[in-house]
Coordinates of C-alpha atoms in Angstrom, one line a residue:
Chain A
M1 CA 6.9 0.1 -12.4
K2 CA 7.3 1.5 -15.9
E3 CA 9.2 4.6 -14.9
L4 CA 11.2 3.3 -12.0
D5 CA 14.5 5.0 -12.1
L6 CA 17.6 5.0 -10.0
V7 CA 16.7 8.1 -8.0
T8 CA 13.4 6.6 -7.1
V9 CA 15.1 3.3 -6.0
L10 CA 17.6 5.3 -3.9
T11 CA 14.8 7.3 -2.4
V12 CA 12.9 4.2 -1.4
L13 CA 16.0 2.6 0.0
H14 CA 16.8 5.8 1.9
D15 CA 13.4 5.7 3.5
I16 CA 13.8 2.1 4.5
L17 CA 17.3 2.3 5.8
G18 CA 17.4 5.8 7.3
S19 CA 20.1 8.4 6.7
A20 CA 22.7 6.8 9.0
L21 CA 22.7 3.4 7.3
F22 CA 22.0 4.7 3.8
F23 CA 25.1 6.8 3.7
G24 CA 27.1 4.9 6.4
L25 CA 27.1 1.5 4.7
P26 CA 28.4 2.6 1.3
A27 CA 31.0 4.8 3.1
L28 CA 32.2 1.8 5.1
A29 CA 32.3 -0.3 1.9
V30 CA 34.5 2.3 0.2
L31 CA 36.7 2.6 3.2
G32 CA 37.1 -1.2 3.4
I33 CA 38.0 -1.5 -0.3
V34 CA 40.5 1.3 -0.2
A35 CA 42.2 -0.2 2.9
F36 CA 42.2 -3.6 1.4
V37 CA 43.6 -2.5 -2.0
T38 CA 46.2 -0.3 -0.3
T39 CA 47.3 -3.2 1.9
V40 CA 47.5 -5.7 -1.0
V41 CA 49.4 -3.3 -3.3
R42 CA 51.9 -2.3 -0.5
E43 CA 52.5 -5.9 0.5
R44 CA 52.4 -7.1 -3.1
G45 CA 50.1 -10.0 -2.4
L46 CA 47.8 -11.6 0.2
R47 CA 48.9 -12.8 3.6
A48 CA 47.4 -16.2 4.2
R49 CA 47.2 -16.0 8.0
R50 CA 45.7 -12.5 7.9
L51 CA 43.2 -13.6 5.3
F52 CA 42.1 -16.6 7.4
I53 CA 41.6 -14.4 10.5
S54 CA 39.6 -11.9 8.3
Q55 CA 37.4 -14.7 7.0
V56 CA 36.6 -15.9 10.5
L57 CA 35.7 -12.4 11.5
G58 CA 33.8 -12.1 8.2
V59 CA 31.5 -14.9 9.3
V60 CA 30.6 -12.7 12.3
G61 CA 30.1 -9.8 9.8
G62 CA 27.7 -12.0 7.8
V63 CA 25.7 -12.8 10.9
L64 CA 25.6 -9.1 11.9
A65 CA 24.4 -8.2 8.3
C66 CA 21.5 -10.6 8.7
C67 CA 20.7 -9.2 12.1
L68 CA 20.8 -5.6 10.7
M69 CA 18.5 -6.6 7.8
T70 CA 15.9 -8.1 10.1
R71 CA 16.1 -5.2 12.5
V72 CA 15.7 -2.6 9.7
A73 CA 13.2 -4.4 7.5
A74 CA 11.2 -6.9 9.5
S75 CA 9.2 -4.7 11.9
G76 CA 10.4 -6.9 14.7
T77 CA 9.3 -10.2 13.3
V78 CA 11.6 -12.7 11.6
S79 CA 9.9 -15.7 10.2
P80 CA 11.7 -17.2 7.1
N81 CA 9.7 -19.8 5.5
G82 CA 10.3 -20.4 1.8
A83 CA 13.2 -20.6 -0.7
A84 CA 13.0 -16.9 -1.4
D85 CA 13.4 -16.1 2.2
W86 CA 16.5 -18.3 2.6
L87 CA 17.9 -17.0 -0.6
L88 CA 17.6 -13.4 0.7
F89 CA 19.3 -14.4 4.0
A90 CA 22.1 -16.2 2.1
T91 CA 22.6 -13.2 -0.2
V92 CA 22.8 -10.8 2.8
F93 CA 25.0 -13.2 4.7
G94 CA 27.3 -13.5 1.7
L95 CA 27.5 -9.8 1.2
G96 CA 28.2 -9.3 4.9
L97 CA 30.9 -12.0 4.9
A98 CA 32.6 -10.7 1.8
G99 CA 32.4 -7.1 2.9
S100 CA 33.6 -7.6 6.4
T101 CA 36.4 -9.9 5.3
I102 CA 37.7 -7.2 3.0
L103 CA 37.3 -4.5 5.7
F104 CA 39.0 -6.6 8.4
Y105 CA 41.9 -7.5 6.1
G106 CA 42.5 -3.9 5.3
V107 CA 42.1 -2.7 8.9
I108 CA 44.4 -5.4 10.3
G109 CA 46.9 -4.7 7.5
W110 CA 46.8 -1.0 8.4
F111 CA 47.4 -1.6 12.1
S112 CA 50.1 -4.2 11.5
R113 CA 51.9 -1.6 9.3
K114 CA 51.7 0.9 12.1
S115 CA 53.0 -1.6 14.7
H116 CA 55.9 -2.5 12.4
S117 CA 56.9 1.1 11.7
Chain N
M1 CA -0.5 26.8 -3.9
T2 CA 1.8 24.7 -1.8
E3 CA 5.4 24.0 -2.5
P4 CA 7.0 20.6 -1.7
S5 CA 9.1 20.7 1.5
I6 CA 12.6 22.1 1.1
A7 CA 13.9 19.1 2.9
S8 CA 12.3 16.7 0.4
L9 CA 13.7 18.7 -2.5
R10 CA 17.2 18.8 -1.0
R11 CA 17.1 15.1 -0.4
R12 CA 15.9 14.4 -4.0
H13 CA 18.7 16.6 -5.3
L14 CA 21.2 14.8 -3.2
L15 CA 20.0 11.4 -4.3
S16 CA 20.0 12.6 -8.0
L17 CA 23.7 13.5 -7.4
A18 CA 24.2 10.0 -5.9
A19 CA 22.6 8.4 -9.0
A20 CA 24.7 10.5 -11.3
A21 CA 27.8 9.6 -9.3
A22 CA 26.9 6.0 -9.9
L23 CA 27.1 6.7 -13.6
L24 CA 23.8 5.0 -14.2
P25 CA 21.2 6.3 -16.6
S26 CA 18.1 8.0 -15.5
T27 CA 14.8 7.4 -17.3
A28 CA 13.3 9.5 -20.1
A29 CA 10.6 10.5 -17.7
H30 CA 12.7 13.4 -16.5
S31 CA 13.8 14.6 -19.9
T32 CA 10.5 14.5 -21.9
E33 CA 9.4 17.8 -23.3
R34 CA 6.4 19.4 -21.6
L35 CA 3.3 19.8 -23.6
K36 CA 2.2 23.5 -23.9
T37 CA -1.5 24.0 -23.3
Q38 CA -4.1 26.3 -21.8
A39 CA -6.3 23.4 -20.7
R40 CA -8.2 23.7 -17.4
I41 CA -7.9 20.4 -15.5
V42 CA -9.8 19.9 -12.2
I43 CA -9.1 17.0 -9.9
V44 CA -11.7 16.2 -7.3
G45 CA -10.1 14.5 -4.4
A46 CA -6.5 14.6 -3.0
G47 CA -6.1 11.0 -2.1
A48 CA -3.6 8.6 -3.6
A49 CA -5.2 8.8 -7.1
G50 CA -5.7 12.6 -7.1
L51 CA -2.2 13.4 -6.0
S52 CA -0.6 11.0 -8.4
C53 CA -2.6 12.4 -11.3
A54 CA -1.7 15.9 -10.2
A55 CA 2.0 15.1 -10.1
R56 CA 2.1 13.5 -13.5
L57 CA 0.0 16.2 -15.1
A58 CA 2.1 19.0 -13.6
R59 CA 5.3 17.4 -14.9
A60 CA 3.9 16.7 -18.4
L61 CA 2.1 20.0 -19.1
D62 CA 3.3 23.6 -19.5
G63 CA 0.7 26.3 -19.0
A64 CA -2.2 24.2 -17.9
S65 CA -4.4 25.3 -15.0
I66 CA -4.4 22.3 -12.7
T67 CA -6.7 22.5 -9.6
I68 CA -7.1 19.8 -7.0
I69 CA -10.1 20.2 -4.6
D70 CA -10.2 18.5 -1.2
P71 CA -10.7 19.8 2.3
R72 CA -8.7 17.2 4.1
Q73 CA -5.5 18.5 5.7
Q74 CA -4.2 15.0 6.5
H75 CA -3.2 12.5 3.9
L76 CA -3.6 8.9 5.1
Y77 CA -1.7 5.9 3.9
Q78 CA -4.5 3.5 4.1
P79 CA -2.6 0.3 3.3
G80 CA -0.9 0.9 6.7
Y81 CA -4.1 0.6 8.7
T82 CA -3.8 -3.2 9.0
L83 CA -0.3 -2.8 10.5
V84 CA -1.6 -0.3 13.0
A85 CA -4.5 -2.6 13.9
A86 CA -2.0 -5.5 14.3
G87 CA 0.2 -3.6 16.8
I88 CA 3.1 -3.5 14.3
K89 CA 3.0 0.3 13.6
G90 CA 1.9 3.3 15.6
A91 CA -1.2 5.4 14.9
D92 CA 1.0 8.1 13.3
Y93 CA 2.5 5.7 10.8
P94 CA -0.1 6.3 8.0
I95 CA -0.4 10.1 8.6
S96 CA 1.2 12.9 6.6
T97 CA -0.1 16.2 5.4
T98 CA -1.9 16.9 2.1
A99 CA 0.2 20.0 1.7
E100 CA 3.5 18.2 1.5
H101 CA 2.3 16.1 -1.5
I102 CA 0.8 18.9 -3.6
P103 CA 3.1 19.3 -6.6
A104 CA 4.5 22.6 -7.6
G105 CA 2.3 24.4 -10.1
V106 CA -0.9 22.8 -8.9
Q107 CA -3.6 24.9 -7.1
W108 CA -5.0 23.2 -4.0
V109 CA -8.5 24.3 -3.0
A110 CA -9.2 23.1 0.5
E111 CA -13.0 22.8 0.1
R112 CA -15.4 20.0 -0.4
V113 CA -16.9 19.5 -3.9
S114 CA -20.7 19.4 -3.5
E115 CA -21.8 19.3 -7.1
I116 CA -20.5 17.9 -10.4
D117 CA -22.1 19.0 -13.6
P118 CA -20.6 17.3 -16.6
E119 CA -23.0 18.9 -19.0
A120 CA -21.8 22.4 -18.0
R121 CA -18.3 21.1 -17.4
S122 CA -18.1 22.5 -14.0
V123 CA -17.8 21.6 -10.3
R124 CA -19.0 23.6 -7.4
T125 CA -17.7 23.5 -3.8
D126 CA -19.6 23.7 -0.5
Q127 CA -18.2 27.3 -0.2
G128 CA -19.9 28.3 -3.4
Q129 CA -16.9 28.4 -5.7
R130 CA -17.4 27.2 -9.2
F131 CA -14.6 25.7 -11.3
D132 CA -15.0 25.1 -15.0
Y133 CA -12.9 22.4 -16.6
D134 CA -11.8 21.0 -19.9
F135 CA -10.8 17.7 -18.3
L136 CA -12.1 16.3 -15.0
F137 CA -10.5 13.6 -12.9
V138 CA -12.9 12.2 -10.3
T139 CA -10.7 10.8 -7.6
T140 CA -12.9 11.2 -4.6
G141 CA -12.4 7.8 -3.1
L142 CA -15.4 6.3 -1.3
V143 CA -17.3 6.7 1.9
L144 CA -17.7 4.1 4.7
D145 CA -21.4 3.6 5.4
Y146 CA -21.5 2.4 9.0
A147 CA -25.1 3.6 9.3
A148 CA -26.1 0.9 6.9
I149 CA -25.5 -1.6 9.7
E150 CA -28.4 -1.3 12.2
G151 CA -27.1 -0.4 15.7
M152 CA -23.6 0.5 14.4
D153 CA -22.1 3.9 15.1
E154 CA -18.5 5.0 14.5
S155 CA -18.1 6.0 18.1
L156 CA -18.5 2.3 19.1
I157 CA -15.1 1.4 17.6
G158 CA -12.8 0.6 20.4
R159 CA -15.5 -0.3 22.8
E160 CA -17.5 -3.5 23.8
G161 CA -15.2 -5.7 21.7
I162 CA -15.8 -3.7 18.5
G163 CA -13.0 -3.0 16.1
S164 CA -12.9 -1.6 12.6
I165 CA -9.7 -1.4 10.7
Y166 CA -10.9 0.7 7.8
H167 CA -12.1 3.9 9.6
S168 CA -8.9 5.9 10.5
P169 CA -5.5 5.4 12.1
Q170 CA -7.0 6.1 15.5
A171 CA -9.7 3.6 14.9
A172 CA -7.1 1.1 13.8
L173 CA -5.2 1.6 17.0
A174 CA -8.5 1.2 19.0
T175 CA -9.1 -2.0 17.1
W176 CA -5.7 -3.2 18.0
Q177 CA -6.4 -2.5 21.7
Q178 CA -9.7 -4.5 21.5
M179 CA -8.1 -7.4 19.6
S180 CA -5.1 -7.5 21.9
R181 CA -7.4 -7.7 24.9
F182 CA -9.4 -10.4 23.2
S183 CA -6.3 -12.4 22.4
E184 CA -5.3 -12.3 26.1
T185 CA -8.6 -13.8 27.2
G186 CA -9.8 -15.8 24.2
G187 CA -13.5 -16.2 23.3
V188 CA -15.4 -15.8 20.0
G189 CA -13.9 -13.7 17.3
V190 CA -16.2 -12.7 14.4
F191 CA -15.0 -11.5 11.0
F192 CA -16.8 -10.7 7.8
R193 CA -17.0 -8.4 4.8
P194 CA -20.1 -6.6 3.5
A195 CA -21.8 -7.3 0.2
S196 CA -20.8 -4.0 -1.4
E197 CA -17.6 -3.3 -3.3
I198 CA -14.9 -2.6 -0.7
K199 CA -11.4 -1.2 -0.8
C200 CA -8.6 -3.7 -0.2
A201 CA -10.8 -6.8 -0.2
G202 CA -8.1 -8.9 1.4
A203 CA -8.0 -6.8 4.6
P204 CA -10.8 -8.6 6.4
L205 CA -9.0 -11.9 5.7
K206 CA -5.7 -10.6 6.8
Y207 CA -7.2 -9.4 10.1
T208 CA -8.7 -12.9 10.7
F209 CA -5.3 -14.5 10.2
L210 CA -3.6 -12.0 12.4
S211 CA -6.1 -12.4 15.2
E212 CA -5.7 -16.2 15.0
D213 CA -1.9 -15.7 15.2
Y214 CA -2.1 -13.6 18.3
L215 CA -4.4 -16.1 20.0
S216 CA -1.9 -18.8 19.2
R217 CA 1.1 -16.9 20.4
R218 CA -0.6 -15.9 23.7
G219 CA -1.8 -19.4 24.4
T220 CA -5.6 -18.7 24.2
R221 CA -6.3 -20.3 20.8
G222 CA -7.6 -23.5 22.5
K223 CA -10.4 -21.7 24.2
S224 CA -11.3 -19.5 21.3
Q225 CA -13.5 -19.8 18.3
L226 CA -12.9 -17.8 15.1
I227 CA -15.7 -17.4 12.6
Y228 CA -15.6 -15.8 9.2
H229 CA -18.8 -14.8 7.5
A230 CA -18.4 -14.6 3.7
H231 CA -20.9 -12.4 1.8
N232 CA -21.1 -14.8 -1.1
K233 CA -19.9 -18.3 -1.9
G234 CA -16.2 -17.5 -1.8
L235 CA -13.5 -15.9 0.3
F236 CA -11.5 -14.3 -2.5
S237 CA -12.5 -13.3 -6.0
V238 CA -9.5 -15.1 -7.7
P239 CA -10.3 -18.8 -7.7
V240 CA -6.8 -20.1 -7.0
V241 CA -6.3 -17.7 -4.2
N242 CA -9.8 -18.5 -2.9
E243 CA -8.8 -22.2 -2.6
K244 CA -5.5 -21.3 -0.9
V245 CA -7.3 -19.1 1.7
K246 CA -9.9 -21.9 2.3
L247 CA -7.1 -24.3 2.9
L248 CA -5.3 -22.0 5.4
F249 CA -8.5 -21.3 7.2
R250 CA -9.2 -25.0 7.5
E251 CA -5.6 -25.7 8.7
R252 CA -5.9 -22.9 11.3
G253 CA -9.4 -23.8 12.5
V254 CA -11.3 -20.8 11.2
Q255 CA -14.9 -21.6 10.7
V256 CA -16.4 -20.2 7.6
H257 CA -20.1 -19.5 6.8
Y258 CA -21.0 -18.5 3.3
E259 CA -23.7 -16.2 2.0
R260 CA -24.0 -14.2 5.2
V261 CA -24.3 -10.5 5.0
I262 CA -24.1 -8.2 8.1
K263 CA -27.4 -6.6 9.0
A264 CA -27.2 -5.4 12.5
I265 CA -25.2 -5.2 15.6
D266 CA -26.3 -5.1 19.3
P267 CA -23.2 -3.9 21.3
A268 CA -25.0 -4.3 24.7
R269 CA -25.6 -8.0 24.1
R270 CA -22.6 -8.4 21.9
I271 CA -24.6 -10.0 19.1
A272 CA -24.3 -9.4 15.3
T273 CA -27.1 -10.3 13.0
F274 CA -26.5 -11.6 9.5
T275 CA -28.9 -12.2 6.7
T276 CA -28.7 -15.6 5.0
P277 CA -30.7 -17.2 2.1
E278 CA -32.7 -19.0 4.9
G279 CA -33.3 -15.9 7.0
T280 CA -31.4 -14.1 9.7
V281 CA -29.0 -15.6 12.2
E282 CA -27.6 -14.1 15.4
Q283 CA -23.9 -14.4 16.0
P284 CA -22.6 -13.8 19.5
Y285 CA -19.0 -12.4 19.7
D286 CA -16.4 -11.3 22.2
F287 CA -14.5 -9.4 19.5
I288 CA -15.8 -8.3 16.0
N289 CA -14.1 -6.5 13.2
I290 CA -16.7 -4.3 11.5
V291 CA -16.2 -3.8 7.8
P292 CA -18.9 -1.3 6.8
P293 CA -20.6 -1.3 3.4
M294 CA -18.9 1.3 1.1
K295 CA -20.3 3.6 -1.5
A296 CA -19.6 6.7 -3.6
P297 CA -19.7 10.1 -2.0
D298 CA -22.9 12.1 -2.4
A299 CA -21.3 14.6 -4.8
V300 CA -20.8 11.7 -7.2
R301 CA -24.0 9.8 -6.4
N302 CA -26.0 12.9 -7.0
S303 CA -24.4 13.6 -10.4
P304 CA -25.0 12.0 -13.8
L305 CA -21.7 10.2 -13.6
P306 CA -22.5 6.9 -11.8
W307 CA -23.5 3.7 -13.7
Q308 CA -27.2 3.9 -14.6
S309 CA -27.8 0.2 -14.3
G310 CA -26.0 -3.0 -13.4
P311 CA -24.1 -4.1 -10.2
W312 CA -22.3 -0.8 -9.7
A313 CA -25.3 1.6 -10.1
K314 CA -26.7 1.2 -6.6
D315 CA -23.6 2.5 -4.8
G316 CA -22.8 5.2 -7.3
W317 CA -19.5 4.0 -8.8
L318 CA -18.4 6.0 -11.8
E319 CA -19.3 4.6 -15.2
V320 CA -15.9 4.4 -16.8
D321 CA -14.3 2.1 -19.4
K322 CA -12.5 -0.5 -17.4
H323 CA -9.4 -0.3 -19.7
T324 CA -9.0 3.5 -20.2
L325 CA -10.8 4.8 -17.0
R326 CA -12.5 7.3 -19.4
H327 CA -16.2 8.0 -18.6
V328 CA -18.5 6.2 -21.0
R329 CA -20.9 9.1 -21.5
Y330 CA -18.6 12.1 -20.8
P331 CA -15.3 11.6 -22.6
N332 CA -13.5 14.4 -20.9
V333 CA -14.1 12.9 -17.5
F334 CA -11.9 10.2 -16.0
G335 CA -12.5 8.1 -12.8
V336 CA -9.5 6.8 -11.0
G337 CA -9.0 4.9 -7.8
D338 CA -11.7 3.6 -5.4
I339 CA -14.5 5.6 -7.2
A340 CA -14.0 3.9 -10.5
G341 CA -16.8 1.4 -11.4
V342 CA -14.5 -1.4 -12.6
P343 CA -14.5 -5.1 -11.8
K344 CA -11.5 -5.3 -9.5
G345 CA -9.1 -3.5 -7.4
K346 CA -9.9 -0.7 -5.0
T347 CA -6.3 -0.6 -3.8
A348 CA -3.2 1.6 -3.9
A349 CA -1.6 -0.9 -6.3
S350 CA -4.5 -0.4 -8.7
V351 CA -4.0 3.4 -8.5
K352 CA -0.4 3.0 -9.4
W353 CA -1.3 1.4 -12.7
Q354 CA -4.5 3.3 -13.4
V355 CA -3.1 6.8 -13.1
P356 CA -0.5 6.6 -15.9
V357 CA -3.2 5.2 -18.3
A358 CA -5.8 8.0 -17.5
V359 CA -3.2 10.7 -17.7
D360 CA -1.8 9.4 -20.9
H361 CA -5.3 9.6 -22.5
V362 CA -5.7 13.2 -21.4
L363 CA -2.3 14.1 -22.7
A364 CA -3.1 12.5 -26.0
D365 CA -6.4 14.4 -26.2
I366 CA -4.6 17.7 -25.5
A367 CA -2.0 16.9 -28.2
G368 CA -4.8 15.9 -30.7
K369 CA -3.6 12.4 -30.8
S370 CA -4.9 9.1 -29.6
S371 CA -3.5 6.9 -26.8
N372 CA -3.3 3.2 -26.7
A373 CA -2.6 3.1 -23.0
H374 CA -4.5 0.3 -21.5
Y375 CA -5.2 -0.8 -17.9
N376 CA -5.5 -4.6 -17.5
G377 CA -7.0 -4.5 -14.0
Y378 CA -3.7 -5.2 -12.2
T379 CA -4.1 -5.1 -8.5
S380 CA -2.0 -6.4 -5.6
C381 CA -2.8 -7.8 -2.2
P382 CA 0.0 -8.6 0.2
L383 CA -2.1 -11.1 2.0
V384 CA -0.7 -11.2 5.5
T385 CA -1.3 -14.7 7.0
R386 CA 0.5 -14.3 10.3
L387 CA 3.1 -12.0 11.9
G388 CA 6.1 -12.2 9.7
R389 CA 4.4 -14.0 6.8
A390 CA 2.5 -12.8 3.7
M391 CA 1.5 -14.0 0.2
L392 CA 2.2 -11.4 -2.4
V393 CA -0.9 -11.9 -4.6
E394 CA -1.1 -9.9 -7.8
F395 CA -3.7 -10.4 -10.5
D396 CA -5.7 -8.7 -13.2
Y397 CA -9.3 -8.5 -14.5
Q398 CA -9.1 -12.0 -15.9
D399 CA -7.9 -13.5 -12.6
N400 CA -4.5 -14.1 -14.1
L401 CA -1.7 -14.1 -11.4
L402 CA 0.9 -11.5 -12.3
P403 CA 3.8 -11.9 -10.0
S404 CA 6.2 -9.0 -9.9
F405 CA 9.1 -11.3 -9.1
P406 CA 8.4 -14.4 -11.1
G407 CA 10.5 -17.4 -10.1
A408 CA 11.6 -15.7 -6.9
I409 CA 8.4 -14.8 -5.0
A410 CA 5.7 -17.3 -5.6
P411 CA 2.2 -15.7 -5.2
L412 CA 0.7 -18.4 -3.1
E413 CA 3.7 -19.1 -0.8
E414 CA 3.6 -17.6 2.7
L415 CA 6.9 -15.8 2.8
W416 CA 8.8 -13.5 5.2
V417 CA 10.2 -11.5 2.2
S418 CA 6.6 -10.6 1.2
W419 CA 5.9 -9.5 4.8
V420 CA 9.1 -7.3 4.6
L421 CA 7.8 -5.8 1.3
K422 CA 4.5 -5.0 3.0
T423 CA 5.9 -3.6 6.2
S424 CA 9.0 -1.8 4.9
A425 CA 9.0 -1.2 1.2
L426 CA 5.4 -0.4 0.2
H427 CA 5.1 2.9 2.2
P428 CA 8.1 4.6 0.6
T429 CA 7.1 3.3 -2.8
Y430 CA 3.6 4.7 -2.2
I431 CA 5.1 8.1 -1.4
Q432 CA 7.0 8.0 -4.7
M433 CA 3.7 7.1 -6.4
L434 CA 2.1 10.2 -5.0
R435 CA 5.0 12.2 -6.6
G436 CA 4.2 10.4 -10.0
R437 CA 7.5 8.6 -9.9
V438 CA 6.3 5.0 -10.0

């Protein structure tokens, strides 16, 4: 793909994901990062108990990310077989885990602030 | 002239903004200066190769007259037929309109080319229009010659256990219905490929694998027999892939007969007849996937453009240099895609690599320069081996394996990720190819 550029990659991704996911997932990521950073800055550090709860919920997020990938990309059939397949699943699970941990930490922090105020 | 859809332009603009927002560089492809010329360029055929050529030429040239001639209103994504015939996608999955892929600045003539005269540098349509050219791209694709099989008729597809995945989306769906019924009951499944050059030579193998998988999933494999008739002494032209497919067929109990070429079919008796070095043999079947012989369209066959001798003369494939796609006797004529008489690769993946080479040579000619663009025969076959698994086989004229993801996706490994590429990523990438973007 000599002339593969970012617009083309985005167009292909858009076709695979559909508009809702293509725009929704980055929006959710931005929202999560903003909420996380805001919470950490306001509280001047991480809260261990909240981080632990977020990580537990993050595991669920990782599983959901894998489910989402198989639903979007696999045409109804999931049949991982070789190292490349498991690497893909591990990557998606890791991204889902990290992303949802950050999101949940920010969201819980937001609501705990509201409940304290 | 047809403009791209407003929705597609808006989306592309939106995505361009997204790319800009990501502060990542775009390629030079969008910023290169257009070459001014009065050249008349005619493209015969608006399939994958023709549309890709048109898109690249329209983007590269300023002032050229670019005409694409093809009566077909529908554009068909043929790599999707196997998925329709496997019950994975619906019959509308491969279908779009030709109009939506015609680039801005290109004139589309919805007529059939009936005559090509490279001496006079003109083509003529069945409506009597004549188009003179300075450069000609022959991108007609090929024709399916069902009549070459005695007793076979396209109307039989979807009846009496007969399927044919190559014909059309509707025929692929009808094939799925026949195969699905067969996999519920079991019986004798017969698969083969003809002796002629064919597009996507892996497709008959894929469909054998998929049929076996459905029989296994539905519990009828034990009372079924699957038989593959190879037209020569191998199953696949690349030796290492050939050995792998033989191994998989052996593991999955697919019987193979070599040097058997389809001759006739008797739908009433459900018997196919094959020629062998020892004579003819009759093969009973409950389900059969008919892969017809393929040849060049009449307009090409009746012109001086086909090979005059050798293995590609009989079926009328264009006599082009295998590395430049330039016609050997008419240097201002190029043959791209299925019609090209080159050793390998009547696939969309081949088109992706052939088009930039042929277009580069024309641009160089117009600019009075020479081009060193070179096509190495690259082609790709996502060889589906069961539902959810495929081998991403990529190779060149020399049978070298050319993996796109070396170290990650092994060419001979049955992987789910290769299946995902086939079922999800290739179609949108193909659409980008039509727009000259990949």
